[in-house]
Amino acid sequence: MSNDTLDKLREELDDLGERLKRERDELQVKLNLAKLEAREEWDEAEHKWEHFRAKAARVGREAGEASKEVGAAARLLAEEVKEAYRRIRRLL
């Protein structure tokens, strides 16, 4: 292989290496941000999960209209937790 050919190959590989390094660095930053965002989503979902459990437990203790209202609130919280879990899955 001639020196010119080797020089071109080295230059091409150097350019490729720089592009890959830049892309790697960008992805690493995005991954770290996604982890942070996923953690924040998780913390919020955990808070809602605890509220859901408390409301669900109240339904068993209360009767009549109050129980229906608490049940409706619990169902709403369950949907919010479910959606938060979907968002977390997408981030991971």
Short mmCIF file of the C-alpha atoms (twelve columns), coordinates in Angstrom:
data_MODEL
# 
_entry.id   MODEL 
# 
loop_
_atom_site.group_PDB 
_atom_site.id 
_atom_site.type_symbol 
_atom_site.label_atom_id 
_atom_site.label_alt_id 
_atom_site.label_comp_id 
_atom_site.label_asym_id 
_atom_site.label_seq_id 
_atom_site.Cartn_x 
_atom_site.Cartn_y 
_atom_site.Cartn_z 
_atom_site.pdbx_PDB_model_num 
ATOM 1  C CA . MET A 1  0.000   0.000  0.000  1 
ATOM 2  C CA . SER A 2  1.427   3.412  -0.924 1 
ATOM 3  C CA . ASN A 3  2.104   6.165  1.604  1 
ATOM 4  C CA . ASP A 4  -0.617  8.320  0.026  1 
ATOM 5  C CA . THR A 5  -3.149  5.518  0.415  1 
ATOM 6  C CA . LEU A 6  -2.102  4.930  4.038  1 
ATOM 7  C CA . ASP A 7  -2.282  8.657  4.775  1 
ATOM 8  C CA . LYS A 8  -5.796  8.858  3.312  1 
ATOM 9  C CA . LEU A 9  -6.853  5.800  5.283  1 
ATOM 10 C CA . ARG A 10 -5.459  7.263  8.527  1 
ATOM 11 C CA . GLU A 11 -7.183  10.591 7.820  1 
ATOM 12 C CA . GLU A 12 -10.470 8.841  7.063  1 
ATOM 13 C CA . LEU A 13 -10.238 6.791  10.258 1 
ATOM 14 C CA . ASP A 14 -9.318  9.881  12.294 1 
ATOM 15 C CA . ASP A 15 -12.365 11.717 10.918 1 
ATOM 16 C CA . LEU A 16 -14.575 8.714  11.576 1 
ATOM 17 C CA . GLY A 17 -13.182 8.410  15.100 1 
ATOM 18 C CA . GLU A 18 -13.891 12.082 15.805 1 
ATOM 19 C CA . ARG A 19 -17.471 11.807 14.540 1 
ATOM 20 C CA . LEU A 20 -18.040 8.666  16.610 1 
ATOM 21 C CA . LYS A 21 -16.528 10.297 19.705 1 
ATOM 22 C CA . ARG A 22 -18.777 13.352 19.288 1 
ATOM 23 C CA . GLU A 23 -21.852 11.147 18.858 1 
ATOM 24 C CA . ARG A 24 -20.828 9.012  21.845 1 
ATOM 25 C CA . ASP A 25 -20.418 12.107 24.024 1 
ATOM 26 C CA . GLU A 26 -23.807 13.473 22.953 1 
ATOM 27 C CA . LEU A 27 -25.501 10.148 23.671 1 
ATOM 28 C CA . GLN A 28 -23.838 9.921  27.062 1 
ATOM 29 C CA . VAL A 29 -25.204 13.357 28.015 1 
ATOM 30 C CA . LYS A 30 -28.683 12.403 26.772 1 
ATOM 31 C CA . LEU A 31 -28.527 9.117  28.683 1 
ATOM 32 C CA . ASN A 32 -27.600 10.898 31.903 1 
ATOM 33 C CA . LEU A 33 -30.453 13.351 31.405 1 
ATOM 34 C CA . ALA A 34 -32.847 10.479 30.689 1 
ATOM 35 C CA . LYS A 35 -31.757 8.769  33.900 1 
ATOM 36 C CA . LEU A 36 -32.411 11.958 35.844 1 
ATOM 37 C CA . GLU A 37 -35.785 12.424 34.172 1 
ATOM 38 C CA . ALA A 38 -36.677 8.777  34.813 1 
ATOM 39 C CA . ARG A 39 -35.723 9.171  38.494 1 
ATOM 40 C CA . GLU A 40 -37.922 12.268 38.802 1 
ATOM 41 C CA . GLU A 41 -40.819 10.448 37.121 1 
ATOM 42 C CA . TRP A 42 -40.270 7.486  39.444 1 
ATOM 43 C CA . ASP A 43 -40.325 9.658  42.564 1 
ATOM 44 C CA . GLU A 44 -43.559 11.302 41.433 1 
ATOM 45 C CA . ALA A 45 -45.096 7.922  40.577 1 
ATOM 46 C CA . GLU A 46 -44.121 6.554  43.994 1 
ATOM 47 C CA . HIS A 47 -45.847 9.486  45.684 1 
ATOM 48 C CA . LYS A 48 -49.008 8.822  43.676 1 
ATOM 49 C CA . TRP A 49 -48.720 5.081  44.369 1 
ATOM 50 C CA . GLU A 50 -48.750 5.718  48.120 1 
ATOM 51 C CA . HIS A 51 -51.823 7.952  47.761 1 
ATOM 52 C CA . PHE A 52 -53.513 5.272  45.667 1 
ATOM 53 C CA . ARG A 53 -52.853 2.593  48.293 1 
ATOM 54 C CA . ALA A 54 -54.224 4.823  51.054 1 
ATOM 55 C CA . LYS A 55 -57.376 5.634  49.085 1 
ATOM 56 C CA . ALA A 56 -57.908 1.996  48.102 1 
ATOM 57 C CA . ALA A 57 -57.642 0.989  51.752 1 
ATOM 58 C CA . ARG A 58 -60.163 3.695  52.703 1 
ATOM 59 C CA . VAL A 59 -62.733 2.288  50.265 1 
ATOM 60 C CA . GLY A 60 -62.809 -0.924 52.268 1 
ATOM 61 C CA . ARG A 61 -63.396 0.967  55.518 1 
ATOM 62 C CA . GLU A 62 -65.986 3.480  54.378 1 
ATOM 63 C CA . ALA A 63 -69.515 2.927  53.179 1 
ATOM 64 C CA . GLY A 64 -71.916 4.688  50.847 1 
ATOM 65 C CA . GLU A 65 -71.218 7.858  48.879 1 
ATOM 66 C CA . ALA A 66 -67.893 8.576  50.578 1 
ATOM 67 C CA . SER A 67 -66.638 5.187  49.435 1 
ATOM 68 C CA . LYS A 68 -67.694 5.891  45.839 1 
ATOM 69 C CA . GLU A 69 -65.880 9.232  45.847 1 
ATOM 70 C CA . VAL A 70 -62.736 7.715  47.318 1 
ATOM 71 C CA . GLY A 71 -62.969 4.876  44.806 1 
ATOM 72 C CA . ALA A 72 -63.220 7.324  41.906 1 
ATOM 73 C CA . ALA A 73 -60.199 9.241  43.217 1 
ATOM 74 C CA . ALA A 74 -58.284 5.977  43.600 1 
ATOM 75 C CA . ARG A 75 -59.070 4.985  40.004 1 
ATOM 76 C CA . LEU A 76 -57.842 8.374  38.793 1 
ATOM 77 C CA . LEU A 77 -54.624 8.004  40.771 1 
ATOM 78 C CA . ALA A 78 -54.157 4.493  39.391 1 
ATOM 79 C CA . GLU A 79 -54.376 5.865  35.843 1 
ATOM 80 C CA . GLU A 80 -51.835 8.566  36.676 1 
ATOM 81 C CA . VAL A 81 -49.427 5.980  38.115 1 
ATOM 82 C CA . LYS A 82 -49.942 3.759  35.070 1 
ATOM 83 C CA . GLU A 83 -49.133 6.651  32.718 1 
ATOM 84 C CA . ALA A 84 -46.061 7.574  34.767 1 
ATOM 85 C CA . TYR A 85 -44.810 3.988  34.464 1 
ATOM 86 C CA . ARG A 86 -45.267 4.183  30.675 1 
ATOM 87 C CA . ARG A 87 -43.219 7.387  30.551 1 
ATOM 88 C CA . ILE A 88 -40.484 5.798  32.654 1 
ATOM 89 C CA . ARG A 89 -40.379 2.748  30.357 1 
ATOM 90 C CA . ARG A 90 -39.960 5.046  27.344 1 
ATOM 91 C CA . LEU A 91 -37.097 6.851  29.060 1 
ATOM 92 C CA . LEU A 92 -35.329 3.599  29.795 1 
# 
